[in-house]
Coordinates of C-alpha atoms and ligand atoms in Angstrom, one line a residue:
X1 CA 133.6 102.0 117.0
X2 CA 130.5 103.5 115.4
X3 CA 129.1 105.1 118.6
X4 CA 128.3 104.7 122.3
X5 CA 124.8 104.9 123.6
X6 CA 122.7 104.0 126.6
X7 CA 120.3 101.9 124.7
X8 CA 120.6 100.2 121.3
X9 CA 117.2 99.1 119.9
X10 CA 117.3 96.2 117.3
X11 CA 114.6 96.8 114.7
X12 CA 113.0 100.0 113.4
X13 CA 109.4 98.9 113.1
X14 CA 106.5 100.5 114.9
X15 CA 107.6 98.9 118.1
X16 CA 111.3 99.8 118.0
X17 CA 110.5 103.4 117.0
X18 CA 107.9 103.7 119.8
X19 CA 110.4 102.5 122.4
X20 CA 113.0 104.9 120.9
X21 CA 110.5 107.9 121.2
X22 CA 109.6 107.2 124.8
X23 CA 113.2 106.4 125.8
X24 CA 114.6 109.5 124.1
X25 CA 112.0 111.6 126.0
X26 CA 113.6 110.3 129.3
X27 CA 116.9 111.8 128.2
X28 CA 118.6 108.5 127.3
X29 CA 121.0 108.3 124.4
X30 CA 119.4 105.9 121.9
X31 CA 120.2 104.2 118.6
X32 CA 117.7 102.4 116.5
X33 CA 119.5 99.8 114.4
X34 CA 117.4 98.7 111.4
X35 CA 118.6 96.2 108.9
X36 CA 116.5 97.5 106.0
X37 CA 114.4 100.7 106.2
X38 CA 112.4 102.2 109.0
X39 CA 108.9 100.7 109.0
X40 CA 109.6 98.2 106.2
X41 CA 108.7 95.0 108.0
X42 CA 105.2 94.0 109.4
X43 CA 104.7 97.7 110.2
X44 CA 104.3 98.4 106.4
X45 CA 102.0 95.4 105.8
X46 CA 99.1 95.8 108.3
X47 CA 95.6 97.2 108.4
X48 CA 96.2 99.9 111.0
X49 CA 93.3 98.9 113.1
X50 CA 93.3 100.0 116.8
X51 CA 90.8 97.6 118.3
X52 CA 89.7 96.6 121.8
X53 CA 87.1 94.2 120.6
X54 CA 89.6 91.7 119.2
X55 CA 91.6 91.5 122.4
X56 CA 91.6 88.5 124.8
X57 CA 90.7 89.6 128.4
X58 CA 93.8 89.7 130.5
X59 CA 97.2 91.0 129.4
X60 CA 96.3 91.7 125.8
X61 CA 93.1 93.7 126.6
X62 CA 94.7 95.6 129.5
X63 CA 97.6 96.6 127.2
X64 CA 95.0 97.6 124.5
X65 CA 92.9 99.6 127.0
X66 CA 95.9 101.7 128.1
X67 CA 97.3 102.0 124.5
X68 CA 93.9 103.1 123.1
X69 CA 93.7 105.9 125.5
X70 CA 97.1 107.2 124.3
X71 CA 96.1 107.4 120.6
X72 CA 93.8 110.4 120.7
X73 CA 96.7 112.7 121.7
X74 CA 99.4 110.9 119.8
X75 CA 99.5 113.2 116.8
X76 CA 99.9 116.2 119.2
X77 CA 102.5 114.4 121.2
X78 CA 104.6 113.5 118.2
X79 CA 104.0 116.8 116.3
X80 CA 103.0 114.5 113.3
X81 CA 99.5 113.5 112.2
X82 CA 99.0 109.8 112.5
X83 CA 95.5 110.0 111.0
X84 CA 93.8 108.5 114.0
X85 CA 90.1 108.0 113.2
X86 CA 87.4 106.5 115.5
X87 CA 84.8 104.7 113.4
X88 CA 83.9 101.8 115.7
X89 CA 84.0 98.1 115.0
X90 CA 81.8 95.1 114.9
X91 CA 82.6 91.4 115.1
X92 CA 79.8 89.3 113.6
X93 CA 78.8 85.8 114.6
X94 CA 78.0 83.7 111.6
X95 CA 77.3 80.4 113.4
X96 CA 75.9 79.3 116.8
X97 CA 79.4 78.5 118.0
X98 CA 80.7 81.9 117.2
X99 CA 77.6 83.5 118.8
X100 CA 78.3 81.7 122.1
X101 CA 82.0 82.6 121.9
X102 CA 81.2 86.3 121.4
X103 CA 78.7 86.3 124.3
X104 CA 81.3 85.0 126.7
X105 CA 84.1 87.1 125.3
X106 CA 82.1 90.4 125.6
X107 CA 81.0 89.5 129.1
X108 CA 84.7 89.0 130.1
X109 CA 85.9 92.1 128.2
X110 CA 83.2 94.3 129.9
X111 CA 84.2 93.0 133.3
X112 CA 87.8 94.1 132.4
X113 CA 86.5 97.6 131.8
X114 CA 86.1 97.7 128.0
X115 CA 83.1 99.6 126.5
X116 CA 81.9 96.7 124.2
X117 CA 78.3 95.5 123.9
X118 CA 76.5 92.7 122.2
X119 CA 73.9 93.7 119.6
X120 CA 71.4 91.7 117.5
X121 CA 71.5 91.1 113.8
X122 CA 69.1 94.0 113.0
X123 CA 71.2 96.5 114.9
X124 CA 74.4 95.2 113.2
X125 CA 72.8 95.6 109.7
X126 CA 71.6 99.1 110.7
X127 CA 75.2 100.0 111.5
X128 CA 76.6 98.5 108.3
X129 CA 73.8 98.1 105.7
X130 CA 76.2 96.3 103.3
X131 CA 75.9 93.2 105.5
X132 CA 73.7 90.7 103.8
X133 CA 75.1 87.3 104.6
X134 CA 74.3 85.2 107.7
X135 CA 74.5 87.3 110.9
X136 CA 73.3 85.9 114.2
X137 CA 74.6 88.7 116.5
X138 CA 77.6 90.9 116.8
X139 CA 79.9 92.6 119.3
X140 CA 80.1 96.4 118.9
X141 CA 82.8 98.6 120.2
X142 CA 82.2 102.3 119.3
X143 CA 85.7 103.3 120.3
X144 CA 87.5 101.0 117.9
X145 CA 89.6 103.0 115.5
X146 CA 92.3 103.0 112.9
X147 CA 95.4 105.0 112.2
X148 CA 97.8 105.2 109.3
X149 CA 100.5 102.7 110.2
X150 CA 103.2 104.3 108.1
X151 CA 102.6 107.6 109.8
X152 CA 102.5 106.0 113.3
X153 CA 105.9 104.4 112.7
X154 CA 107.4 107.5 111.0
X155 CA 105.9 109.8 113.7
X156 CA 107.7 107.8 116.5
X157 CA 110.9 107.7 114.5
X158 CA 111.0 111.4 113.7
X159 CA 110.1 112.4 117.2
X160 CA 112.8 110.1 118.6
X161 CA 115.3 111.7 116.2
X162 CA 114.3 115.2 117.2
X163 CA 114.8 114.2 120.8
X164 CA 118.4 113.1 119.9
X165 CA 118.1 109.4 118.9
X166 CA 120.3 108.1 116.1
X167 CA 118.2 106.2 113.5
X168 CA 120.5 103.8 111.6
X169 CA 118.9 102.2 108.6
X170 CA 120.6 99.7 106.3
X171 CA 122.5 98.5 109.3
X172 CA 122.1 94.9 110.5
X173 CA 122.8 93.7 114.1
X174 CA 125.1 90.7 113.6
X175 CA 126.3 89.8 117.1
X176 CA 125.9 91.0 120.7
X177 CA 128.8 91.1 123.2
X178 CA 127.9 89.9 126.7
X179 CA 130.5 89.8 129.5
X180 CA 130.2 89.6 133.3
X181 CA 126.6 88.7 132.8
X182 CA 125.7 92.0 131.1
X183 CA 125.3 93.2 127.5
X184 CA 128.2 95.4 126.5
X185 CA 127.9 96.2 122.8
X186 CA 126.2 95.2 119.5
X187 CA 128.2 94.4 116.4
X188 CA 126.5 95.8 113.3
X189 CA 127.3 95.7 109.6
X190 CA 128.7 99.2 110.0
X191 CA 130.7 98.8 113.2
X192 CA 130.4 98.3 116.9
X193 CA 127.9 100.2 119.2
X194 CA 128.8 100.2 122.9
X195 CA 125.7 100.2 125.0
X196 CA 124.3 99.4 128.5
X197 CA 121.0 98.2 127.3
X198 CA 119.7 96.4 124.2
X199 CA 116.0 96.2 123.3
X200 CA 115.1 93.3 121.0
X201 CA 112.3 94.8 118.7
X202 CA 113.1 92.6 115.7
X203 CA 109.5 91.6 115.0
X204 CA 109.3 88.2 113.3
X205 CA 113.1 87.9 113.6
X206 CA 113.1 88.2 117.4
X207 CA 114.4 84.7 117.9
X208 CA 117.4 85.3 115.6
X209 CA 118.4 88.3 117.9
X210 CA 117.6 86.4 121.1
X211 CA 120.1 83.6 120.1
X212 CA 122.8 86.3 120.0
X213 CA 122.5 86.5 123.8
X214 CA 121.8 82.8 124.2
X215 CA 118.0 82.9 124.7
X216 CA 115.2 81.3 122.7
X217 CA 112.0 83.3 122.0
X218 CA 108.9 81.5 120.9
X219 CA 108.2 84.2 118.2
X220 CA 107.5 82.9 114.7
X221 CA 106.4 84.6 111.5
X222 CA 102.7 84.4 110.8
X223 CA 101.8 85.5 107.3
X224 CA 98.9 87.8 106.6
X225 CA 97.6 88.6 103.1
X226 CA 95.4 91.6 102.4
X227 CA 93.5 92.9 99.4
X228 CA 92.7 96.6 98.6
X229 CA 89.5 97.5 96.7
X230 CA 89.1 100.6 94.5
X231 CA 88.0 103.9 96.1
X232 CA 84.3 104.6 96.2
X233 CA 82.1 107.2 97.9
X234 CA 79.7 106.6 100.7
X235 CA 80.5 103.1 102.0
X236 CA 80.0 102.6 105.7
X237 CA 83.1 103.3 107.7
X238 CA 82.4 101.0 110.6
X239 CA 84.8 98.0 110.5
X240 CA 83.3 94.5 110.3
X241 CA 85.1 91.2 110.9
X242 CA 84.0 87.7 111.5
X243 CA 84.3 85.9 114.9
X244 CA 85.7 82.8 113.2
X245 CA 89.4 83.7 113.1
X246 CA 89.2 85.5 116.4
X247 CA 87.9 82.3 118.0
X248 CA 91.0 80.4 116.7
X249 CA 93.3 83.2 117.8
X250 CA 91.9 83.3 121.4
X251 CA 92.1 79.5 121.7
X252 CA 95.9 79.9 120.9
X253 CA 95.5 77.8 117.7
X254 CA 98.8 77.2 115.9
X255 CA 96.9 76.1 112.8
X256 CA 97.1 78.2 109.6
X257 CA 93.8 79.9 108.7
X258 CA 93.5 80.2 105.0
X259 CA 91.3 83.3 105.2
X260 CA 89.0 85.2 107.5
X261 CA 86.6 88.0 106.7
X262 CA 87.4 91.6 107.7
X263 CA 86.2 94.8 106.1
X264 CA 88.1 98.0 106.9
X265 CA 87.2 101.2 105.1
X266 CA 90.0 103.7 104.8
X267 CA 88.0 107.0 104.8
X268 CA 90.9 109.2 103.8
X269 CA 91.5 107.4 100.6
X270 CA 88.0 105.9 100.1
X271 CA 89.5 102.4 99.5
X272 CA 88.4 99.2 101.3
X273 CA 90.9 96.8 102.9
X274 CA 89.9 93.1 103.0
X275 CA 91.6 90.6 105.2
X276 CA 93.2 88.4 105.9
X277 CA 95.0 85.1 106.2
X278 CA 96.9 83.7 109.2
X279 CA 99.4 81.3 107.9
X280 CA 102.6 79.6 109.2
X281 CA 104.6 79.7 106.0
X282 CA 108.1 80.6 107.3
X283 CA 109.5 83.9 106.1
X284 CA 107.7 83.7 102.7
X285 CA 106.0 87.0 102.0
X286 CA 104.4 86.0 98.7
X287 CA 100.7 86.3 98.2
X288 CA 98.9 83.1 97.1
X289 CA 96.0 82.5 94.7
X290 CA 94.2 80.5 97.4
X291 CA 94.6 83.2 100.0
X292 CA 93.6 86.1 97.9
X293 CA 90.7 84.2 96.3
X294 CA 89.4 83.0 99.6
X295 CA 89.6 86.6 101.1
X296 CA 87.5 87.9 98.2
X297 CA 85.0 85.0 98.4
X298 CA 84.4 85.5 102.1
X299 CA 84.0 89.2 101.7
X300 CA 81.4 88.9 98.9
X301 CA 79.4 86.3 100.8
X302 CA 79.2 88.6 103.9
X303 CA 78.8 91.9 102.0
X304 CA 77.7 91.1 98.4
X305 CA 78.0 94.7 97.2
X306 CA 81.8 94.4 97.5
X307 CA 81.8 92.0 94.5
X308 CA 81.1 95.0 92.3
X309 CA 84.4 96.7 93.1
X310 CA 87.7 96.1 91.5
X311 CA 90.6 94.7 93.5
X312 CA 93.6 97.0 93.0
X313 CA 96.4 95.7 95.2
X314 CA 97.3 92.8 97.4
X315 CA 100.3 92.0 99.6
X316 CA 101.5 89.8 102.5
X317 CA 103.4 90.6 105.7
X318 CA 104.7 88.6 108.6
X319 CA 103.1 89.1 112.0
X320 CA 105.5 88.4 114.9
X321 CA 103.4 85.7 116.5
X322 CA 103.9 84.2 119.9
X323 CA 101.4 81.8 121.5
X324 CA 101.8 83.7 124.8
X325 CA 101.2 87.1 123.2
X326 CA 103.3 90.2 123.7
X327 CA 106.4 90.0 125.8
X328 CA 107.7 93.3 127.2
X329 CA 110.6 94.4 129.3
X330 CA 112.8 92.0 131.2
X331 CA 112.0 88.4 130.6
X332 CA 115.1 86.3 130.3
X333 CA 118.8 86.7 129.2
X334 CA 121.7 88.7 130.5
X335 CA 121.4 92.0 132.5
X336 CA 120.7 94.9 130.1
X337 CA 118.7 92.7 127.7
X338 CA 115.0 93.8 127.3
X339 CA 112.4 92.7 124.7
X340 CA 109.4 94.2 123.0
X341 CA 108.3 91.2 121.0
X342 CA 105.4 88.9 120.1
X343 CA 102.8 91.5 119.2
X344 CA 101.2 89.2 116.5
X345 CA 98.4 91.1 114.8
X346 CA 98.2 93.9 117.4
X347 CA 101.6 95.7 117.2
X348 CA 100.3 99.0 115.9
X349 CA 97.5 99.1 118.4
X350 CA 99.9 98.3 121.2
X351 CA 102.9 100.4 120.1
X352 CA 102.3 103.4 122.4
X353 CA 101.9 101.4 125.6
X354 CA 104.8 99.1 124.7
X355 CA 107.1 102.0 124.1
X356 CA 106.1 103.8 127.3
X357 CA 106.4 100.7 129.5
X358 CA 109.8 99.5 128.1
X359 CA 111.1 103.1 128.4
X360 CA 110.0 103.3 132.0
X361 CA 111.6 99.9 132.9
X362 CA 114.9 101.0 131.4
X363 CA 114.8 104.5 132.9
X364 CA 114.4 102.8 136.3
X365 CA 117.4 100.6 135.4
X366 CA 115.2 97.5 135.4
X367 CA 113.7 98.1 138.9
X368 CA 109.9 98.2 139.2
X369 CA 109.5 96.1 136.1
X370 CA 106.3 94.2 136.8
X371 CA 104.0 94.6 133.8
X372 CA 100.8 93.5 135.5
X373 CA 101.3 96.1 138.3
X374 CA 102.2 98.8 135.8
X375 CA 98.9 98.0 133.8
X376 CA 96.9 97.9 137.0
X377 CA 98.2 101.4 138.0
X378 CA 97.6 102.8 134.5
X379 CA 94.1 101.4 134.3
X380 CA 93.3 102.9 137.8
X381 CA 94.7 106.3 136.6
X382 CA 92.6 106.2 133.4
X383 CA 89.5 105.3 135.4
X384 CA 90.1 108.2 137.8
X385 CA 90.6 110.6 134.8
X386 CA 87.5 109.3 133.1
X387 CA 85.6 109.7 136.4
X388 CA 86.8 113.3 136.7
X389 CA 85.6 114.1 133.2
X390 CA 82.3 112.3 133.9
X391 CA 83.0 109.7 131.1
X392 CA 81.4 106.2 131.3
X393 CA 82.4 103.2 129.3
Ligands
LIG401 C1 98.4 91.5 107.2 C2 98.7 92.1 108.5 C3 97.7 92.8 109.1 C4 97.9 93.4 110.4 N1 96.9 94.2 110.9 C5 97.1 94.9 112.1 C6 96.2 95.8 112.6 O1 95.1 96.1 112.0 N2 96.4 96.4 113.8 C7 97.6 96.1 114.5 O2 97.8 96.7 115.6 N3 98.5 95.3 114.0 C8 98.3 94.7 112.8 N4 99.3 93.8 112.3 C9 100.4 93.5 113.2 C10 101.5 94.6 113.1 O3 101.8 94.9 111.8 C11 102.7 94.0 113.8 O4 102.4 93.5 115.1 C12 103.7 95.2 114.0 O5 104.0 95.8 112.8 C13 105.0 94.6 114.6 O6 105.9 95.6 114.7 P1 107.5 95.3 115.0 O7 108.1 96.6 115.0 O8 107.5 94.4 116.1 O9 107.9 94.4 113.7 P2 108.4 94.9 112.3 O10 107.6 96.0 111.7 O11 108.5 93.7 111.4 O12 109.9 95.5 112.6 C14 110.9 94.7 112.9 C15 112.2 95.2 112.3 O13 113.3 94.6 112.8 C16 114.3 94.5 111.7 N5 115.3 93.6 112.1 C17 115.1 92.2 112.2 N6 116.3 91.7 112.5 C18 117.2 92.7 112.6 C19 118.6 92.7 112.8 N7 119.3 91.6 113.1 N8 119.3 93.9 112.7 C20 118.6 95.0 112.5 N9 117.3 95.0 112.2 C21 116.6 93.9 112.3 C22 113.4 94.2 110.5 O14 114.1 94.6 109.3 C23 112.2 95.0 110.7 O15 112.1 96.2 110.1 C24 99.1 93.2 111.1 C25 100.1 92.5 110.5 C26 99.9 91.9 109.2 C27 101.0 91.1 108.6

């Protein structure tokens, strides 16, 4: 036997490492079992955007509201700088349909407590003067932010390790033992780990791990391609994306989107990240000429100045997409089986709240596991804290 723990976490992406950090802080004995290297999956392939404005009202926005409040103190909590920067974000409407969608979305987000407002085209261009394409209106969220996704993942992993967790890389989970209706151990490529709890945090591979305990998860890989432009001085930092892809996302579309416009400046390096595609292409992580070409074409049509910059890098990663969004804690399967899956394009933004919630569920031995009640409590606590500090949304 390799070891005995209280909780074995399958997957060492940003989600598994966050769960490991918060669980280890409760005193649990934890092992993170990662098939490749820590943070090598989707957690290495994303834009690192921490956005409220892109979230659908309801569960996704509530999770984001709680998680966003955890980011400003995350570097101090982990003892590791996650390079959290608040630059704000805008989502622009480039057609009448998108403008109507944004109006309704922002009204619903505001009534859920998010500090997001509609602005007109002139205000949008004043905030980001590189915008020169068709803009009818925009949503503006001044608290939208970004962090360095590599550092967020490593920060959680290092802190978990300091708190006593075992981080096992190059170790694949191959089977899970269940007896008497409860998980008992995981069989890995390096031996057996006895455990009372298993957390499935296997990203796009969540369904593969679910099948090991006889359950089906509706998580599938959704490929995203990104392009990095050369570093330059003095470009606006505020993020801009188009409402087009968001509209499809919120309508639960299972169609591939060849490309959508998103401009994210990385102020620490000076580079610009352009996104992205949303494609169902199995586990293929290749970039495509069509995807990269379309990303660049849309970016230049919305912000023509970007056409003067060289593209330096491009890559693709696999979002763990589920039509129902994130699934956290106890959902289905044997006793002792918990999940932290289905984060789609929001896993970095939602990593802190995911880790803390799943850790609390397991620390309470599965009692008190209602996510909606947990979020309602957390939102009320945040509102009370903001009230005490005299903060308004
Ligand atoms: C192009 C792109 C842009 C994105 N932009 C953003 C953004 O701006 N903001 C945001 O919040 N999110 C963004 N995302 C989404 C974000 O990257 C993901 O939601 C997040 O990384 C998911 O983390 P995870 O830990 O669930 O998955 P992963 O990081 O994929 O980790 C899962 C891990 O499980 C391991 N694993 C799988 N099966 C096994 C097994 N049997 N045994 C052991 N290990 C196993 C894998 O090797 C992998 O390392 C983006 C994603 C992409 C692709």
